[in-house]
XYZ file of C-alpha atoms in Angstrom:
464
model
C -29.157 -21.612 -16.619
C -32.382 -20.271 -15.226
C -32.320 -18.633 -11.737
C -34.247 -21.356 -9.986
C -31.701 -24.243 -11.144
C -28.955 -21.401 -10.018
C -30.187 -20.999 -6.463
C -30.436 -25.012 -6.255
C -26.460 -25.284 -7.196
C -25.845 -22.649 -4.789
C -27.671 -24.137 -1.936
C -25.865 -27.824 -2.297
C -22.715 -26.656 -3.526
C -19.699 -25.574 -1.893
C -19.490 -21.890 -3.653
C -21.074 -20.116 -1.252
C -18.150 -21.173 1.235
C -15.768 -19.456 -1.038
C -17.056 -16.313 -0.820
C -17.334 -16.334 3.077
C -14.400 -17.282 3.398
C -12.945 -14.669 1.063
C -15.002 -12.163 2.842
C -14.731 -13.224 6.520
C -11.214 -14.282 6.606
C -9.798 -10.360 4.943
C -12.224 -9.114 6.990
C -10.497 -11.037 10.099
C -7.385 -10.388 9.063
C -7.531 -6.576 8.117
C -9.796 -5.482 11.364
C -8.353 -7.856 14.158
C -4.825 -7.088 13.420
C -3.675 -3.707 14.646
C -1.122 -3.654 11.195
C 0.234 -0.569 9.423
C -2.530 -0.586 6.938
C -4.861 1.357 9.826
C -1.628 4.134 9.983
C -0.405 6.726 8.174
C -1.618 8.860 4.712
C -1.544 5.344 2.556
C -3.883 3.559 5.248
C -6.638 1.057 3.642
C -9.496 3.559 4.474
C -7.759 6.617 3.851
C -7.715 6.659 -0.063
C -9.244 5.311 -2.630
C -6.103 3.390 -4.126
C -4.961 2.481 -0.232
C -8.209 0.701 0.012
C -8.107 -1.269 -3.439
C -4.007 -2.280 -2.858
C -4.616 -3.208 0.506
C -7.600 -5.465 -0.083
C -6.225 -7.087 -3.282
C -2.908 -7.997 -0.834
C -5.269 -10.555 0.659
C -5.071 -12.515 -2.564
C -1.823 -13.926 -0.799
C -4.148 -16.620 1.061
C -7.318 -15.678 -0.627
C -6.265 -17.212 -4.087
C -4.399 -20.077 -2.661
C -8.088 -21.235 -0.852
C -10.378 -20.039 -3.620
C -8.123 -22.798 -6.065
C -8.687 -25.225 -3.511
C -12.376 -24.714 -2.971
C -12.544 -24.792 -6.992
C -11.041 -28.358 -6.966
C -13.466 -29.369 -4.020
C -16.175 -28.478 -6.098
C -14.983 -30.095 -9.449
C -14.954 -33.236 -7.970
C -18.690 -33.246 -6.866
C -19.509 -35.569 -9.928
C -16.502 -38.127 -9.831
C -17.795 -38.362 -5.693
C -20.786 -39.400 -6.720
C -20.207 -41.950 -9.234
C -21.833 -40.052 -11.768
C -19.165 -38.740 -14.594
C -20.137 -41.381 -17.426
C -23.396 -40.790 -16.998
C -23.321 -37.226 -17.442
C -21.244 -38.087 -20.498
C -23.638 -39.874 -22.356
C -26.797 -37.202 -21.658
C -27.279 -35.361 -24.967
C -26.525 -32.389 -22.785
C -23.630 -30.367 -24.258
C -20.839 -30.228 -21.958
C -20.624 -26.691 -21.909
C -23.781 -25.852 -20.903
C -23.169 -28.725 -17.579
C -19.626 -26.345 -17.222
C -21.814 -22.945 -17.475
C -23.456 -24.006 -13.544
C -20.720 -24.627 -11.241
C -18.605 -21.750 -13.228
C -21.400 -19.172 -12.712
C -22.345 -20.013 -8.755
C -18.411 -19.947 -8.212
C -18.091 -16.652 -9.686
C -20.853 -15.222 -8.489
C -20.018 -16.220 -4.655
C -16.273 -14.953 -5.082
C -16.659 -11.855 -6.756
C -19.954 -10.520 -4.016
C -17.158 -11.995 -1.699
C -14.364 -9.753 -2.527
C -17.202 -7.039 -3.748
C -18.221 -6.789 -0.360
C -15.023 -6.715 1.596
C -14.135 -3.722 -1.079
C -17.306 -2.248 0.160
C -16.956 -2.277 3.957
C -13.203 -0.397 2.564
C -15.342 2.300 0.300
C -17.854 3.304 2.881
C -15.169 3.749 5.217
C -12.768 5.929 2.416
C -15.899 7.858 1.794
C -17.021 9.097 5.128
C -13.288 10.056 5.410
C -11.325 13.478 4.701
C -10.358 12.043 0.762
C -10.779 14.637 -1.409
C -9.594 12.559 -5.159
C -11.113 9.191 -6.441
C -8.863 8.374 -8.966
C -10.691 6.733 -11.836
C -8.133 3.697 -11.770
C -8.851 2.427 -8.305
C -11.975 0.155 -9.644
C -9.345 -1.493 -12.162
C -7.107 -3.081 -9.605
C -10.078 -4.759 -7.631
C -12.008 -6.305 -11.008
C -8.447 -7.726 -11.596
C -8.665 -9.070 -8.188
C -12.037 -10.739 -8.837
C -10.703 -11.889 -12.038
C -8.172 -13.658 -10.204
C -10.170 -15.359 -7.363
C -12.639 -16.402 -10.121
C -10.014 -17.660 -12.734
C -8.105 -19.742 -9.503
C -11.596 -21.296 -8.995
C -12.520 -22.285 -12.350
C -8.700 -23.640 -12.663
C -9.062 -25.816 -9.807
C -12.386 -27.006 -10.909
C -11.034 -28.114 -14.174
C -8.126 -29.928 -13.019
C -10.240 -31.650 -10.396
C -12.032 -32.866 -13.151
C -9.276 -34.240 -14.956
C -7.475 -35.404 -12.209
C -10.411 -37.330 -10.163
C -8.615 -37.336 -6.670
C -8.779 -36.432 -2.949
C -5.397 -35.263 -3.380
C -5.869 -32.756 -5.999
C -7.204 -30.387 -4.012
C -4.980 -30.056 -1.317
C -2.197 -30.301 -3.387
C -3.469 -27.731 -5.798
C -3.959 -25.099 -2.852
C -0.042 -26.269 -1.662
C 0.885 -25.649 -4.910
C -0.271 -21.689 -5.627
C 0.333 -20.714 -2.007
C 3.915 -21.979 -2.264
C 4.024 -20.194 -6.132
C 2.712 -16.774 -4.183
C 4.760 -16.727 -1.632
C 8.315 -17.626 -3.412
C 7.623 -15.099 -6.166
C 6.701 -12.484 -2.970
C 9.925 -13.017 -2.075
C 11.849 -11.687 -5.057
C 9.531 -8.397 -5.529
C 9.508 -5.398 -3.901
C 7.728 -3.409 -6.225
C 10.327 -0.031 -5.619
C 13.400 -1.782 -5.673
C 14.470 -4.079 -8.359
C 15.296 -7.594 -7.919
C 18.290 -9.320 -8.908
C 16.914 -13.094 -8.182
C 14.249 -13.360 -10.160
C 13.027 -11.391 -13.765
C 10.580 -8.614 -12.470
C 7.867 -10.353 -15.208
C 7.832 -13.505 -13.672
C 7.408 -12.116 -10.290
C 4.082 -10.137 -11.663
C 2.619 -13.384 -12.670
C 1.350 -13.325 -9.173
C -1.832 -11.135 -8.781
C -0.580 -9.954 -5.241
C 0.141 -6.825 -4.851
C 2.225 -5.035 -2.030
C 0.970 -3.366 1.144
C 0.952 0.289 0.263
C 3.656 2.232 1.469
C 3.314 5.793 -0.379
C -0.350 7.420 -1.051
C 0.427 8.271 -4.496
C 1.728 5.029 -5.847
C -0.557 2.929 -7.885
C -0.007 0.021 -10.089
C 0.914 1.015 -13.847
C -1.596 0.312 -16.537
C 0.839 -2.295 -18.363
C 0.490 -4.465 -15.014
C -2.987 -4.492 -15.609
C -2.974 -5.294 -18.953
C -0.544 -7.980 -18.664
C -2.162 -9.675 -15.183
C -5.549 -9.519 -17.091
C -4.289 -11.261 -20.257
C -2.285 -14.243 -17.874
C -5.529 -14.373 -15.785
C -8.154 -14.716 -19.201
C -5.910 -17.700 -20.090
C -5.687 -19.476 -16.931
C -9.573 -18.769 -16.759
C -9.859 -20.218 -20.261
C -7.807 -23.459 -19.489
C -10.164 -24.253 -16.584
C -13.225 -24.152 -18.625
C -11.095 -26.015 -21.521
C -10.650 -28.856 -18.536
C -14.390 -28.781 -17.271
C -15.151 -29.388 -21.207
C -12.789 -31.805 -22.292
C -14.028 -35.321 -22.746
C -11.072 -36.725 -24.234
C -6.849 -37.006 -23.368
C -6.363 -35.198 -26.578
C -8.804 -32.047 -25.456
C -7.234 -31.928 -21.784
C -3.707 -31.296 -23.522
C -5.057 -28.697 -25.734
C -6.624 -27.304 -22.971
C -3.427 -25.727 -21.843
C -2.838 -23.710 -24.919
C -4.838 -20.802 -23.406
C -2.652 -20.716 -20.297
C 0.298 -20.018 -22.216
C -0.948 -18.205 -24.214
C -2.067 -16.073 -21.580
C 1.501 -16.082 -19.707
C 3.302 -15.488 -23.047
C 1.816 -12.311 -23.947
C 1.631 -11.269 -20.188
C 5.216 -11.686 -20.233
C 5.481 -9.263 -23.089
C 3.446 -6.610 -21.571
C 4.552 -6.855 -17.911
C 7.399 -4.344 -17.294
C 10.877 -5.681 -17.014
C 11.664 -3.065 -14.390
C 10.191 -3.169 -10.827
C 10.543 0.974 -10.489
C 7.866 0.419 -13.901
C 5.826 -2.096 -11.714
C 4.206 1.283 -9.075
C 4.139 4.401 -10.641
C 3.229 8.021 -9.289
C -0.400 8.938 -9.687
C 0.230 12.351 -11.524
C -3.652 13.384 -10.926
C -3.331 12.923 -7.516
C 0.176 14.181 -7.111
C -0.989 17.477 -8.777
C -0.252 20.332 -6.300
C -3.063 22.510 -5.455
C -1.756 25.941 -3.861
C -2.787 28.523 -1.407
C -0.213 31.174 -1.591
C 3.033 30.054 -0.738
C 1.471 26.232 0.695
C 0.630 23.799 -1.657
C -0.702 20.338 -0.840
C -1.259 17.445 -3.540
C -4.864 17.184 -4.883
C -5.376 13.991 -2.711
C -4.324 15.816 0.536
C -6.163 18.927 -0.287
C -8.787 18.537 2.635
C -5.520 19.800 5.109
C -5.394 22.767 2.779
C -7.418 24.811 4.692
C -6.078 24.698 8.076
C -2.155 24.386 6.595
C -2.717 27.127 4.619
C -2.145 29.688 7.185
C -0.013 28.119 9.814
C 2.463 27.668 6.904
C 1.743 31.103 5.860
C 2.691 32.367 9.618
C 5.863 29.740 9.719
C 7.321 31.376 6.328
C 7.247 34.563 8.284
C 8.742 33.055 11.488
C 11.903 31.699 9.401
C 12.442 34.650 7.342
C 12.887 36.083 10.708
C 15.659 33.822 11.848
C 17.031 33.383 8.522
C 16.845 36.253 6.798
C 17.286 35.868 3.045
C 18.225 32.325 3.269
C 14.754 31.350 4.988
C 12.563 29.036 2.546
C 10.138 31.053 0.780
C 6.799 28.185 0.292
C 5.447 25.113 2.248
C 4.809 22.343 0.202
C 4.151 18.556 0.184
C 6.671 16.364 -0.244
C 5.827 14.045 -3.749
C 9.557 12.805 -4.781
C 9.520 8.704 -5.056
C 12.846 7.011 -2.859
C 13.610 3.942 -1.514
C 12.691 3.212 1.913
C 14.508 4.265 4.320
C 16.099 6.561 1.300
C 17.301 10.467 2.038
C 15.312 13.141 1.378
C 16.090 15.565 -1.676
C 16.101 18.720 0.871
C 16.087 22.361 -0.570
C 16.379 25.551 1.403
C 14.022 27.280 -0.490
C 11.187 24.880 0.367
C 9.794 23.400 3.731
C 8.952 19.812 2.684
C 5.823 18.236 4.734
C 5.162 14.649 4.596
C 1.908 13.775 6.292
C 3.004 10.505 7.410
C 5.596 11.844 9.669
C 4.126 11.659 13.044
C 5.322 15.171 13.846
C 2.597 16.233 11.471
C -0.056 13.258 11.956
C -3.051 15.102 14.353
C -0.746 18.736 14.934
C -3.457 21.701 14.438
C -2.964 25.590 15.476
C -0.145 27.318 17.058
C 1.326 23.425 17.351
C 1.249 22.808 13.681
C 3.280 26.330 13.217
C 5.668 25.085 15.817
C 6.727 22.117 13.635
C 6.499 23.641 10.153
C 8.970 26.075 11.700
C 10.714 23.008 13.101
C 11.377 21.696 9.580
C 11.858 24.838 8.049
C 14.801 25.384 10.379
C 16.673 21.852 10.911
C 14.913 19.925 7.920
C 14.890 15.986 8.696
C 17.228 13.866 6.084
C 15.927 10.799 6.640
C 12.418 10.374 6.818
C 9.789 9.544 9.832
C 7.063 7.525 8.840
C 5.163 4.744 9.901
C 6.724 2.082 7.937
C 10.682 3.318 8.220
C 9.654 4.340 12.263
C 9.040 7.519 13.590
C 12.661 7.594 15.106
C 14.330 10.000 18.050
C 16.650 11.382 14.796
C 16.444 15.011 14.674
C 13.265 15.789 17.087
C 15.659 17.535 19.866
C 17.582 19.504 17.253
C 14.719 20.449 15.921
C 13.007 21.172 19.368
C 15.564 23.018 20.368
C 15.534 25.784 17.059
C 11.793 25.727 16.994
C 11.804 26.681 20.845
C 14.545 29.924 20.002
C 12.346 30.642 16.851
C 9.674 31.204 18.630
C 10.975 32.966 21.320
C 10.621 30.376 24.645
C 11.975 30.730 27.214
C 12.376 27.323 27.428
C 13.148 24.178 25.724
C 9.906 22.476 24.590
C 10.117 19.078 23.149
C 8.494 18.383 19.406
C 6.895 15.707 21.104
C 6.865 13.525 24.706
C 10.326 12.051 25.077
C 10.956 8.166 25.028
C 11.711 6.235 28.039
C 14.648 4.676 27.297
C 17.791 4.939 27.644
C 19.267 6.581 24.612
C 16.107 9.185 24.615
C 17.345 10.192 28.160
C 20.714 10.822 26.705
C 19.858 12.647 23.623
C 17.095 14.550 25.481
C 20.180 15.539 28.095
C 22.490 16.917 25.572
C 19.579 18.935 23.740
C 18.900 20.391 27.511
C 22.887 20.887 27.570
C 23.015 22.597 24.091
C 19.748 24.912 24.721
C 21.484 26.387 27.929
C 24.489 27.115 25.671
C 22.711 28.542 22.908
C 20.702 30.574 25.351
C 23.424 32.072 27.079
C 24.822 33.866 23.859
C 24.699 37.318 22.277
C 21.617 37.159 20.040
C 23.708 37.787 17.020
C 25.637 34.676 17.887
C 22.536 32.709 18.423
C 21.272 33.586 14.750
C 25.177 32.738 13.180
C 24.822 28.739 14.634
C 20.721 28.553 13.636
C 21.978 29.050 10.208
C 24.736 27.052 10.348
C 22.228 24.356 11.859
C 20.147 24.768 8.752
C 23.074 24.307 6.574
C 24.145 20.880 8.102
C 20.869 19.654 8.255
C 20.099 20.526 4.559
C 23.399 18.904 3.671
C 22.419 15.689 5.613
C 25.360 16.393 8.096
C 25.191 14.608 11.773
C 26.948 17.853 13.435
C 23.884 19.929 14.026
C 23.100 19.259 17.879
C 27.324 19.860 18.344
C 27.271 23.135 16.377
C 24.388 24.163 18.370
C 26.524 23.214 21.434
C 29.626 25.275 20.367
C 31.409 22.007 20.067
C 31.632 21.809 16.109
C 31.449 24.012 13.371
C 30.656 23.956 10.089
């Protein structure tokens, strides 16, 4: 296959269309949609992992077409009336196979390569500090699935000569995709379907949590399935006879069989913690995780100057380091709180953008009335806890009045929780100071015990 007889195929072919499409239509998707892949630490151009996850979750349409533009192409020769007489040129049929196979890949993978490129530049000129070597792994498997789809559908329009094959074909693996979506969750197990099955499906989740990544046995196994669905399509574009086509399909299963092996049975197994990235990497008392490590420098000592502001209201009881928070939970999951430690996770939007005396304010704040249940962009940024935690960050640092964490909601319920903080900070005010400091630390001991009472005990109208 010289490179003149390669640009020809390309030119009159329908490959190039696949990989515009690929391109154009993630491209479309991931920049006109204002989605939670442009928020939070696990955004698509904020790490290197973010990037590759989010851009191999376009595979959910993205393989679907590429199979069908595979089929569109395999049926170039039965369109125009020439199949038997490529058959009878001495021509082997591999080396007729080799063309169409080649431009198709070649299209697909500059395709995806480039929409993975417009992701790097972007994770580049940003504040990542860690390129995990892994990252490059999950987008060839990617290709390898676009390419494999193509080469599928090209060899089962072959040996199924119809208008219907493609459309069908491109009905068919959407319809697979999405019902095996349904039954994965990649943190949470599923009780519908076997977690193996489910991973048969090259799709990955939207990333949730920076640190996650997919484990190497997904890989492995995804790779294998994907090698024998690639093989059966070049089987098909081969076969001459009925015989061949049915041992064409040897590969696939094959393929599935020892994927099925290798994939892991549990979905916890299926995203696993990136322990390079997760490392901590210390200044003193604050430690951030080796990917964060760019917001070392200006956490360093406004969580140096919160210690000191809770060891003042606390006493001995006061947590002693700041440091990222790098525990795995469910969504929506509580927090595994300490009092020695002041967890920070930078997708709460308490943290997201807070610099100087602000930042201090609300590492104090969760210092002093820790949150339970997380804030973050995918489980919502929430009204639970920001006025408690107003309220002891505001006596903490000595106010003289009641400044919010951030700009109070609108509605209805934010006027009434906003009204009762007001209600509790004139109460709290209005003590001796040594009865102030008794209900902060009985504020931090409900809130590090996940209790609801904290905003009444700071009113006087509970105790702990």
């Amino acid at each position: 296959m010289n490179t003149r007889v390669l640009r020809t195929e390309l030119k009159r072919s329908v490959a190039p269309w696949a990989g515009v499409v690929v391109l154009g239509g993630s491209l479309a998707f991931l920049c006109l949609i204002d989605g939670m892949w442009w928020r939070g630490a696990a955004a698509w151009t904020a790490q290197w992992t973010s990037m590759a996850l989010t851009t191999r979750c376009m595979l959910a349409f993205m393989w679907p077409l590429a199979v069908g533009f595979g089929a569109v192409h395999g049926l170039r020769d039965s369109r125009s009336r020439m199949t038997e007489l490529l058959t009878t040129t001495p021509r082997p049929p591999w080396h007729r196979a080799a063309l169409p196979v080649g431009a198709t890949a070649i299209t697909l993978a500059s395709g995806f390569g480039l929409l993975v490129l417009v992701g790097a530049v972007q994770v580049a000129l940003g504040p990542a500090t860690y390129t995990p070597p892994s990252w490059p792994v999950i987008s060839l498997v990617a290709v390898l699935a676009l390419v494999a789809g193509a080469v599928f559908g090209m060899g089962v329009a072959r040996a199924l000569p119809s208008v219907f094959t493609p459309p069908l074909l491109a009905v068919l693996f959407l319809a697979a995709t999405v019902f095996l979506r349904l039954f994965t969750d990649g943190a949470l197990p599923s009780g519908h379907l076997p977690n193996r099955l489910c991973l048969l499906s090259p799709v990955t989740e939207m990333p949730r949590q920076m640190l996650l990544t997919l484990s190497g046995a997904v890989d492995l196994g995804q790779t294998l399935w994907l090698l024998g669905l690639l093989a059966t399509g070049i089987a098909l574009l081969i076969a001459a006879t009925r015989r061949a086509r049915l041992l064409a399909v040897a590969p696939v299963l094959a393929g599935a069989a020892l994927a099925l092996l290798i994939l892991p049975a549990a979905a916890r197994d299926t995203y696993v913690v990136d322990k390079a990235a997760a490392t901590l990497v210390c200044d003193g008392p604050v430690c951030v995780t080796r990917a964060h490590r760019s917001h070392l420098p200006e956490l360093a000592p406004r969580g140096r100057e919160a210690l000191r502001v809770l060891h003042d209201a606390l006493g001995d009881r006061a947590p002693v380091s700041v440091r990222e928070e790098t525990t795995l939970r469910a969504i929506a999951g509580e927090r595994e709180l300490s009092g020695d430690v002041v967890l920070i996770d930078f997708d709460d939007p308490l943290l997201t953008g807070a610099a100087g005396p602000e930042l201090t304010r609300r590492l104090v704040a969760q210092g002093l009335a820790p949150n339970c249940r997380p804030r973050t962009v995918w489980e919502g940024g929430g009204l639970a806890g920001v006025p408690v935690q107003s309220i002891v960050a505001s006596w903490a640092l000595g106010d003289h009045e009641l400044r919010p964490l951030r700009e109070p909601e609108a509605d209805e319920y934010a006027r009434r929780a906003w009204a009762d903080a007001e209600a509790a900070w004139e109460k709290l005010t209005a003590l001796p100071p040594a009865e102030q400091r008794s209900r902060i630390a009985q504020v931090h001991g409900a809130a590090l015990s996940c209790a609801d009472t904290q905003l009444a005990v700071l009113a006087g109208e509970a105790s702990r």
